[in-house]
mmCIF file of C-alpha atoms and ligand atoms in Angstrom:
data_model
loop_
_atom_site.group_PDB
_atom_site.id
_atom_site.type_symbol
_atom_site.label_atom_id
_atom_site.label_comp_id
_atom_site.label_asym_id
_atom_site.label_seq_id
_atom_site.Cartn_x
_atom_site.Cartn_y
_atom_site.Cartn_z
ATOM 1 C CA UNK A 167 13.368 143.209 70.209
ATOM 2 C CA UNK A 168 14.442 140.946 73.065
ATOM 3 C CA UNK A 169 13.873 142.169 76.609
ATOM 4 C CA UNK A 170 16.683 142.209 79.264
ATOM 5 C CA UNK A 171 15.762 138.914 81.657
ATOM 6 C CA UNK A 172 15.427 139.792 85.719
ATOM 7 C CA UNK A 173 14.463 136.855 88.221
ATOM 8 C CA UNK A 174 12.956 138.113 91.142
ATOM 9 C CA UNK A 175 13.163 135.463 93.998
ATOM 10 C CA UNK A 176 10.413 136.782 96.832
ATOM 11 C CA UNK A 177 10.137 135.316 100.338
ATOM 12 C CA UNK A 178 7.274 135.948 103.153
ATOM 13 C CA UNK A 179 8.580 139.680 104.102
ATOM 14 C CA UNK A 180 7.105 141.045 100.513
ATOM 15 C CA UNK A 181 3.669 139.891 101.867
ATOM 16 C CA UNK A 182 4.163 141.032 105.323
ATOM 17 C CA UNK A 183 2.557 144.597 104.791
ATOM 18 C CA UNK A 184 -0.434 142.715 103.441
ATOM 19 C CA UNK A 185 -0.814 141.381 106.260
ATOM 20 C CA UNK A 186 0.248 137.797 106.175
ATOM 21 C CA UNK A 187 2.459 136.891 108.969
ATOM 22 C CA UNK A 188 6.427 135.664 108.092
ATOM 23 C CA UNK A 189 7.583 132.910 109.525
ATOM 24 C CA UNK A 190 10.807 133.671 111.665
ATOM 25 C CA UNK A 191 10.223 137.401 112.619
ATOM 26 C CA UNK A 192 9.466 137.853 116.103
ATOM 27 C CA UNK A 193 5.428 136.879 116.380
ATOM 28 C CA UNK A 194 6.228 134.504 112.675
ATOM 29 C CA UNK A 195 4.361 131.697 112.336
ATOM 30 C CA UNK A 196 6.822 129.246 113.248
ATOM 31 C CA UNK A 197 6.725 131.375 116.298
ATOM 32 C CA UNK A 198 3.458 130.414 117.142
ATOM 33 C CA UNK A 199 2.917 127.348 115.960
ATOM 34 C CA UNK A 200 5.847 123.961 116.331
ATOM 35 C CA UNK A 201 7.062 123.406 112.254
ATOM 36 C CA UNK A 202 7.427 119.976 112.836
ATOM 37 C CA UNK A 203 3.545 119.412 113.753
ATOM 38 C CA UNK A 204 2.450 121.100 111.081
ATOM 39 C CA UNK A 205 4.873 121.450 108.239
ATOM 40 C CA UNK A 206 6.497 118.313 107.724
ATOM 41 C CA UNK A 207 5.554 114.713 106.500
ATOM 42 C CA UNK A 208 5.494 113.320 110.279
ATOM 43 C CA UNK A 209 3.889 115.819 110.847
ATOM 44 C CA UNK A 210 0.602 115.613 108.579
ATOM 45 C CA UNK A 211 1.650 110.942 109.336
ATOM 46 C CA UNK A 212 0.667 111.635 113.367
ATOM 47 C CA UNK A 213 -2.216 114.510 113.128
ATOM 48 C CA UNK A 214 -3.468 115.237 109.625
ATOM 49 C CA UNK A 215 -6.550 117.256 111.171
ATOM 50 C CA UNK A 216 -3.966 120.004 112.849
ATOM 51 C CA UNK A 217 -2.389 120.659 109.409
ATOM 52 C CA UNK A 218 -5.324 120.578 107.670
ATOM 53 C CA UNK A 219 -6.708 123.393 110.221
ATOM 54 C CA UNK A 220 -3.435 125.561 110.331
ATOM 55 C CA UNK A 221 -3.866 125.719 106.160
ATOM 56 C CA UNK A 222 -7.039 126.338 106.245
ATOM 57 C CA UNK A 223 -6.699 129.017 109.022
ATOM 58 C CA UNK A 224 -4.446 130.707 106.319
ATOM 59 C CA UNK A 225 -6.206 130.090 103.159
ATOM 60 C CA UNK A 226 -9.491 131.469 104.723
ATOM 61 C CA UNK A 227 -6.920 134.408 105.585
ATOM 62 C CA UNK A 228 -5.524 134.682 102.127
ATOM 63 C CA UNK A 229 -8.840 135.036 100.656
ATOM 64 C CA UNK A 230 -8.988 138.736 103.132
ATOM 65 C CA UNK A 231 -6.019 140.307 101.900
ATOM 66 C CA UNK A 232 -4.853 142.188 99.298
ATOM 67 C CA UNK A 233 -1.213 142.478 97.008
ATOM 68 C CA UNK A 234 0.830 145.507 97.979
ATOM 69 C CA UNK A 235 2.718 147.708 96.302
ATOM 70 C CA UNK A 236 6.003 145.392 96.034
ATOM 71 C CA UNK A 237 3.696 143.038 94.120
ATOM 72 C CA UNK A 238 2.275 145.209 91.728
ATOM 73 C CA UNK A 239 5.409 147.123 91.265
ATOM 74 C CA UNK A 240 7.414 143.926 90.447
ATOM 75 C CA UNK A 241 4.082 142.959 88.126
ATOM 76 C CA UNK A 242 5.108 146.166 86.413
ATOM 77 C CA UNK A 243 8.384 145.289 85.155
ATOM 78 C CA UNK A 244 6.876 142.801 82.677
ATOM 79 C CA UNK A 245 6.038 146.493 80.217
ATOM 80 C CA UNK A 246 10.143 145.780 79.566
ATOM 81 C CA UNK A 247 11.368 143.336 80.859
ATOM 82 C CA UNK A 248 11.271 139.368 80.765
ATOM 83 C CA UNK A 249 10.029 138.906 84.093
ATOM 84 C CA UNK A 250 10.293 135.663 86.192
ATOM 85 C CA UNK A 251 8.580 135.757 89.444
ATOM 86 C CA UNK A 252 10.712 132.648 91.867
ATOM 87 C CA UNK A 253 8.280 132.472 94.960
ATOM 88 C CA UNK A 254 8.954 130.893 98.050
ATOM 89 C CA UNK A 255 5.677 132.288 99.366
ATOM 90 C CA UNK A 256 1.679 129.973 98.625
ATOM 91 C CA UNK A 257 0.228 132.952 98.273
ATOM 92 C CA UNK A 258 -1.431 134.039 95.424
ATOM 93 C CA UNK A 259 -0.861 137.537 95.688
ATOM 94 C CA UNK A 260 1.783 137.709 92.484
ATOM 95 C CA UNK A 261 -0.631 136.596 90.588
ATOM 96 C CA UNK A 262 -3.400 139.101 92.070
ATOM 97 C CA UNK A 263 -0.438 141.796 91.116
ATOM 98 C CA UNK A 264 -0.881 140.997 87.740
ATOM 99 C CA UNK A 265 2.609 139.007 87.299
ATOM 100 C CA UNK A 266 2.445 136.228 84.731
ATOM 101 C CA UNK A 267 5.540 133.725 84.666
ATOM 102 C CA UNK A 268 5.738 132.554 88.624
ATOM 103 C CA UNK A 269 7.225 129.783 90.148
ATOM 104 C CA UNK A 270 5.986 128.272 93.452
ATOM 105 C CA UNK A 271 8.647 126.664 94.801
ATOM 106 C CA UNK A 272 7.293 125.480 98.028
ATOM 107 C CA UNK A 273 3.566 125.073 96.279
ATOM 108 C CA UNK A 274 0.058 127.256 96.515
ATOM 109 C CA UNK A 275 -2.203 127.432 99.498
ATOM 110 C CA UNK A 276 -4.930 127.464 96.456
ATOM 111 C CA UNK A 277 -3.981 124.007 95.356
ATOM 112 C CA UNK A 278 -4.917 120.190 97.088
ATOM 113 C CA UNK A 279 -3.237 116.883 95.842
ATOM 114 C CA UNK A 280 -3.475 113.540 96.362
ATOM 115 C CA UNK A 281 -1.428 111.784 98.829
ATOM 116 C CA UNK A 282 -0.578 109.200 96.988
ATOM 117 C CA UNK A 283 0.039 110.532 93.518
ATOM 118 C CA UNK A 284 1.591 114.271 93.503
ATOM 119 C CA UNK A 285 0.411 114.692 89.661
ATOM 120 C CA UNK A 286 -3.314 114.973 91.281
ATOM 121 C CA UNK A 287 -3.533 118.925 92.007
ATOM 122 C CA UNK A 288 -6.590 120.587 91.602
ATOM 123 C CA UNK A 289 -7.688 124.260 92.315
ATOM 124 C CA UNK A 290 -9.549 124.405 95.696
ATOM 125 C CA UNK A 291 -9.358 128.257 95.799
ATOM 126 C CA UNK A 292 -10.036 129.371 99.428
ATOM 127 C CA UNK A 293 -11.925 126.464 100.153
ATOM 128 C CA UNK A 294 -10.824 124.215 103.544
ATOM 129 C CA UNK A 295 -9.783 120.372 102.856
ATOM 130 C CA UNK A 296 -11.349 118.483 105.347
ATOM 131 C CA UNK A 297 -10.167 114.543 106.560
ATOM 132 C CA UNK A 298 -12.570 112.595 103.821
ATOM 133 C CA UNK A 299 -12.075 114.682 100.878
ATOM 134 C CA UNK A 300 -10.776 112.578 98.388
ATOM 135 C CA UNK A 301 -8.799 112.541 95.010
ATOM 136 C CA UNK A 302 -10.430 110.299 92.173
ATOM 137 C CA UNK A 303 -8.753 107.317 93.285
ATOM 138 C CA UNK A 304 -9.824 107.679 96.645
ATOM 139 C CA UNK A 305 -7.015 108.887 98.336
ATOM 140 C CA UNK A 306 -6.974 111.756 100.989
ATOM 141 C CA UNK A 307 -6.484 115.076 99.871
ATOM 142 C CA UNK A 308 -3.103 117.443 101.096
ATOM 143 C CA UNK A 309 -1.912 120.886 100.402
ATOM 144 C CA UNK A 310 -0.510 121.525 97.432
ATOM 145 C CA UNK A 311 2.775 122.600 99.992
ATOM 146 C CA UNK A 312 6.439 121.831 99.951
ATOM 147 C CA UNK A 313 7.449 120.585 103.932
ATOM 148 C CA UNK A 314 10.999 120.293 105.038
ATOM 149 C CA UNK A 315 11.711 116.921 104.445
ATOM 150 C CA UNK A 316 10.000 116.845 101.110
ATOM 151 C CA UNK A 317 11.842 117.773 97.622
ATOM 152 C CA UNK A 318 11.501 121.099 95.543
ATOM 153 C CA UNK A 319 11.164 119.731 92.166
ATOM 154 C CA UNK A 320 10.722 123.099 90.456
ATOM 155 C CA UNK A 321 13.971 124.410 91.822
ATOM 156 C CA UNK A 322 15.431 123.156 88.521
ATOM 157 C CA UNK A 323 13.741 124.942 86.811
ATOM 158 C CA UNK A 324 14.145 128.590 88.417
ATOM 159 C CA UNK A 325 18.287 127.913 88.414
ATOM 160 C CA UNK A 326 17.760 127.609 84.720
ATOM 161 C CA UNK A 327 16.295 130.742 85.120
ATOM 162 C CA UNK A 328 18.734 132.953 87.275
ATOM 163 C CA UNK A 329 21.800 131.739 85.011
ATOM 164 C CA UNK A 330 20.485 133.260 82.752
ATOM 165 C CA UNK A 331 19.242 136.816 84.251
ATOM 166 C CA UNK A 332 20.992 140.096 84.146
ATOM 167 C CA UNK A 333 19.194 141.089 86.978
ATOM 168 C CA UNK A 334 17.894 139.175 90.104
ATOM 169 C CA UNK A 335 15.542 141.174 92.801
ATOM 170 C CA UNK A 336 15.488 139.552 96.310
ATOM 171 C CA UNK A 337 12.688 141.103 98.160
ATOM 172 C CA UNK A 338 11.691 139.603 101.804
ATOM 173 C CA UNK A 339 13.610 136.295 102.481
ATOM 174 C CA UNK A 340 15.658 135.497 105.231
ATOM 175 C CA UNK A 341 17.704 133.380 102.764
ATOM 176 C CA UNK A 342 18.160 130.733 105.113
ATOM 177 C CA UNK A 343 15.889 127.605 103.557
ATOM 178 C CA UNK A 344 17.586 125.614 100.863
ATOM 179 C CA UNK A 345 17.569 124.909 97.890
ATOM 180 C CA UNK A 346 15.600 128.750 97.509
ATOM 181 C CA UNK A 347 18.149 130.226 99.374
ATOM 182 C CA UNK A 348 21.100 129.167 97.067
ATOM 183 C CA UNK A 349 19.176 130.605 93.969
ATOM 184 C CA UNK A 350 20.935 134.049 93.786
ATOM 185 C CA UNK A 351 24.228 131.658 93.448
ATOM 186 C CA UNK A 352 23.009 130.630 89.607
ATOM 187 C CA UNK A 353 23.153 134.576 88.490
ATOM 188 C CA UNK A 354 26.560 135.291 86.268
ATOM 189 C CA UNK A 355 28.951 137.022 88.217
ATOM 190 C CA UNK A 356 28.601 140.146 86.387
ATOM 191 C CA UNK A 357 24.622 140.114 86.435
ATOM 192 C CA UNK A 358 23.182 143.091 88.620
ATOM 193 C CA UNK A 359 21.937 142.065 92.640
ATOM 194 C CA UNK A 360 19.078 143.993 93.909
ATOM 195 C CA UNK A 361 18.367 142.695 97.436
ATOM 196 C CA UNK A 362 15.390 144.292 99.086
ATOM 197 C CA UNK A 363 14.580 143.563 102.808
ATOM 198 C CA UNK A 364 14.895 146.170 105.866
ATOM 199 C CA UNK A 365 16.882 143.855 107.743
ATOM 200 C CA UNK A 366 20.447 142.362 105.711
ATOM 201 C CA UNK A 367 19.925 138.532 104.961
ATOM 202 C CA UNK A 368 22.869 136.255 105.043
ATOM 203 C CA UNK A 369 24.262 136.171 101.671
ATOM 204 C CA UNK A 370 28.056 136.450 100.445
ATOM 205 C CA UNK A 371 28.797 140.160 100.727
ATOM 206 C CA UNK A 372 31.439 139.815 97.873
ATOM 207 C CA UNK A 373 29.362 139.361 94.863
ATOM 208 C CA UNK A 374 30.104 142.446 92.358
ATOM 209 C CA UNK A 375 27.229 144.383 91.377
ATOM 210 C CA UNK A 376 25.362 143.630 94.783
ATOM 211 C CA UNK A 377 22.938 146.491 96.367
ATOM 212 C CA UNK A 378 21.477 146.440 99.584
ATOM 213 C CA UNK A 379 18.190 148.458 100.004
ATOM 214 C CA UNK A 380 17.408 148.284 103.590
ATOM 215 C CA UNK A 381 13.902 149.274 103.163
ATOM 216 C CA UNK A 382 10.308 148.007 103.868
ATOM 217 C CA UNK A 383 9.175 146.106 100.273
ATOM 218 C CA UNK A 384 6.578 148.506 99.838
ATOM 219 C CA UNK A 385 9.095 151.191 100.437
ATOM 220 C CA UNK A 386 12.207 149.992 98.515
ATOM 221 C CA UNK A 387 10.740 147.985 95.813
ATOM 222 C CA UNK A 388 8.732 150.398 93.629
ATOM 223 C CA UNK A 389 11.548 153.242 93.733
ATOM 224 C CA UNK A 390 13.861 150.293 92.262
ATOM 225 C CA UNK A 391 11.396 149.360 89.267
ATOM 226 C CA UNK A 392 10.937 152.896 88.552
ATOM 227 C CA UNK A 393 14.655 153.029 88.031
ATOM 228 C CA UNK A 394 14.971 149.611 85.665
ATOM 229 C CA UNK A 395 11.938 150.671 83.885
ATOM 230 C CA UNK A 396 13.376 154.019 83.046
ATOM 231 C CA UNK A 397 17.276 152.250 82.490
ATOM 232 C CA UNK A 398 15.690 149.227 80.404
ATOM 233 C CA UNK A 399 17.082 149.086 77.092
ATOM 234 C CA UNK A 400 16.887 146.025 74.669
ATOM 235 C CA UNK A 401 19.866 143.913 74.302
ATOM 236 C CA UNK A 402 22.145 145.190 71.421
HETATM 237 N N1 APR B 248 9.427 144.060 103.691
HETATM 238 C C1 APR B 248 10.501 143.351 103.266
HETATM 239 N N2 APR B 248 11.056 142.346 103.970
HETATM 240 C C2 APR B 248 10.502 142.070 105.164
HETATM 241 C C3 APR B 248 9.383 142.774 105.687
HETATM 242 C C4 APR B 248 8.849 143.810 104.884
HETATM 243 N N3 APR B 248 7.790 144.532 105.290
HETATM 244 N N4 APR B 248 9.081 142.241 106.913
HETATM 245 C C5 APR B 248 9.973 141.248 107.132
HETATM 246 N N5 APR B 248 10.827 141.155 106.088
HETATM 247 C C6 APR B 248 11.937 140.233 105.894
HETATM 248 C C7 APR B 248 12.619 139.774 107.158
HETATM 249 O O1 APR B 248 13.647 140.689 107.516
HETATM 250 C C8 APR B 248 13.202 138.431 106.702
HETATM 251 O O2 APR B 248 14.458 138.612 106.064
HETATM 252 O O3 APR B 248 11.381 139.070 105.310
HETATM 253 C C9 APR B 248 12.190 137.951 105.663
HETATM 254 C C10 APR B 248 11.275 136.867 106.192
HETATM 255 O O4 APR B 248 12.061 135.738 106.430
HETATM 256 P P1 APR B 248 11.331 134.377 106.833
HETATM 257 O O5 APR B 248 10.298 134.675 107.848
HETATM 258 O O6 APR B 248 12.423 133.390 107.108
HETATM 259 O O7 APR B 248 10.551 133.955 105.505
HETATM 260 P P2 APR B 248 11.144 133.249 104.226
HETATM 261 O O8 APR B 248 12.560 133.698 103.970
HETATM 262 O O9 APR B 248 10.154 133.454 103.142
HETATM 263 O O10 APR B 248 11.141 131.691 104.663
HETATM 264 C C11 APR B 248 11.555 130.772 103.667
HETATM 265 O O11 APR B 248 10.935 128.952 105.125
HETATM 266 O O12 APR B 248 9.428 128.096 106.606
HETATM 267 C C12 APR B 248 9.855 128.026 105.306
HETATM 268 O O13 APR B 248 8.607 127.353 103.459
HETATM 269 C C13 APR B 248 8.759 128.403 104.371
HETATM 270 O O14 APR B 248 8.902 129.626 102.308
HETATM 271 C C14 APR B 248 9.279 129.643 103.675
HETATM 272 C C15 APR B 248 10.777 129.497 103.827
#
């Protein structure tokens, strides 16, 4: 029998009560650190050894921390539902959860590729990349990450996902970094809107069948699967 489809697009705040800081919250990362040193192409061009050390800072801290219960509640939905997990978060805390079908769109702190050819990704788990470490052509190794400036090929993908749900979940996103941000856009009109987040994130306010739940993830999200789980029905 085929399962109802629900996209869940997830941004730094679902991983905030694991710990892991967000990135434009007051202390965020981009807070703390200058983006453009460390998250973009000039960035890595002028001092590759200061983005290799703020990635490694937070893959060392990713290997410390746990999923919540956002993460395992959203893993949960997959009992009856056709579950696609659109991340905007490296972490690999969805997968911890137990979700299957995820979709880094801005890449996986787990991950190193080549700089010169982007089809060289390899696991590195929580492993640093030091200057020196090399892909098999020789080439220095990079995160595995999406910086501004840089394309987000797999954002064709999860569109061709969301026009298709009957439910999307937003849980934790400011919604203000395109082409992510835009993703709630591809839903039908009629499709049901969860958006989870204790603090309202810009989106148009006119979309039908739109819910706010101004909660905490950990608070607001498991409530909300309950709910679908109990409501899920196949399609007729
Ligand atoms: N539960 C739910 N939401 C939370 C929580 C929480 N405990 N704490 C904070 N939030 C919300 C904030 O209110 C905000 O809306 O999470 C959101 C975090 O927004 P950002 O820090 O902008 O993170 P995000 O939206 O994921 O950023 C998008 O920007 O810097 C780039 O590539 C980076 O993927 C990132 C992208």
């Amino acid at each position: 029998m085929k399962k109802k489809k629900i996209v869940v697009l997830t941004g730094a705040g679902v991983s905030a009560e694991s710990g892991l800081s967000t990135f434009r919250d007051s202390n965020g990362l981009w807070e703390n650190y200058n983006v453009y040193e460390i998250a973009t192409p000039d960035g890595w061009y002028n001092n590759p050894s200061l983005v290799l050390e703020f990635y490694n800072q937070r893959r060392r801290q990713l290997k410390n921390v746990e999923p919540n219960a956002a993460h395992y509640a959203l893993a949960k939905l997959q009992e009856k539902y056709d579950v696609t997990i659109v991340t905007q978060n490296v972490d690999n805390l969805h997968e911890r959860a137990g979700s299957k079908n995820i979709i880094h769109l801005h890449g996986e702190l787990t991950k190193a590729r080549s700089t010169e050819n982007y089809h060289f990704v390899i696991d590195i788990g929580y492993d640093d990349i030091h200057i020196g470490d090399l892909c098999d052509k020789g080439h220095q190794l990079r995160p595995h990450i999406v910086w501004f400036g840089e394309s987000v090929p797999k954002i064709y993908e999860a569109s061709k996902v969301a026009s298709v749900a009957d439910i999307i979940i937003v849980v934790g996103t400011s919604l203000v970094v395109y082409p992510a941000a835009g993703l709630i856009e591809y839903v039908p009109e009629n499709s049901y809107k969860y958006i989870i987040d204790p603090v309202k994130p810009a989106v148009y306010n006119a979309h039908r069948n739109l819910e706010f739940i101004l909660e905490k993830a950990t608070v607001g999200t498991p409530p909300l699967v309950e709910k679908l789980l109990k409501e899920s029905h196949t399609d007729e």
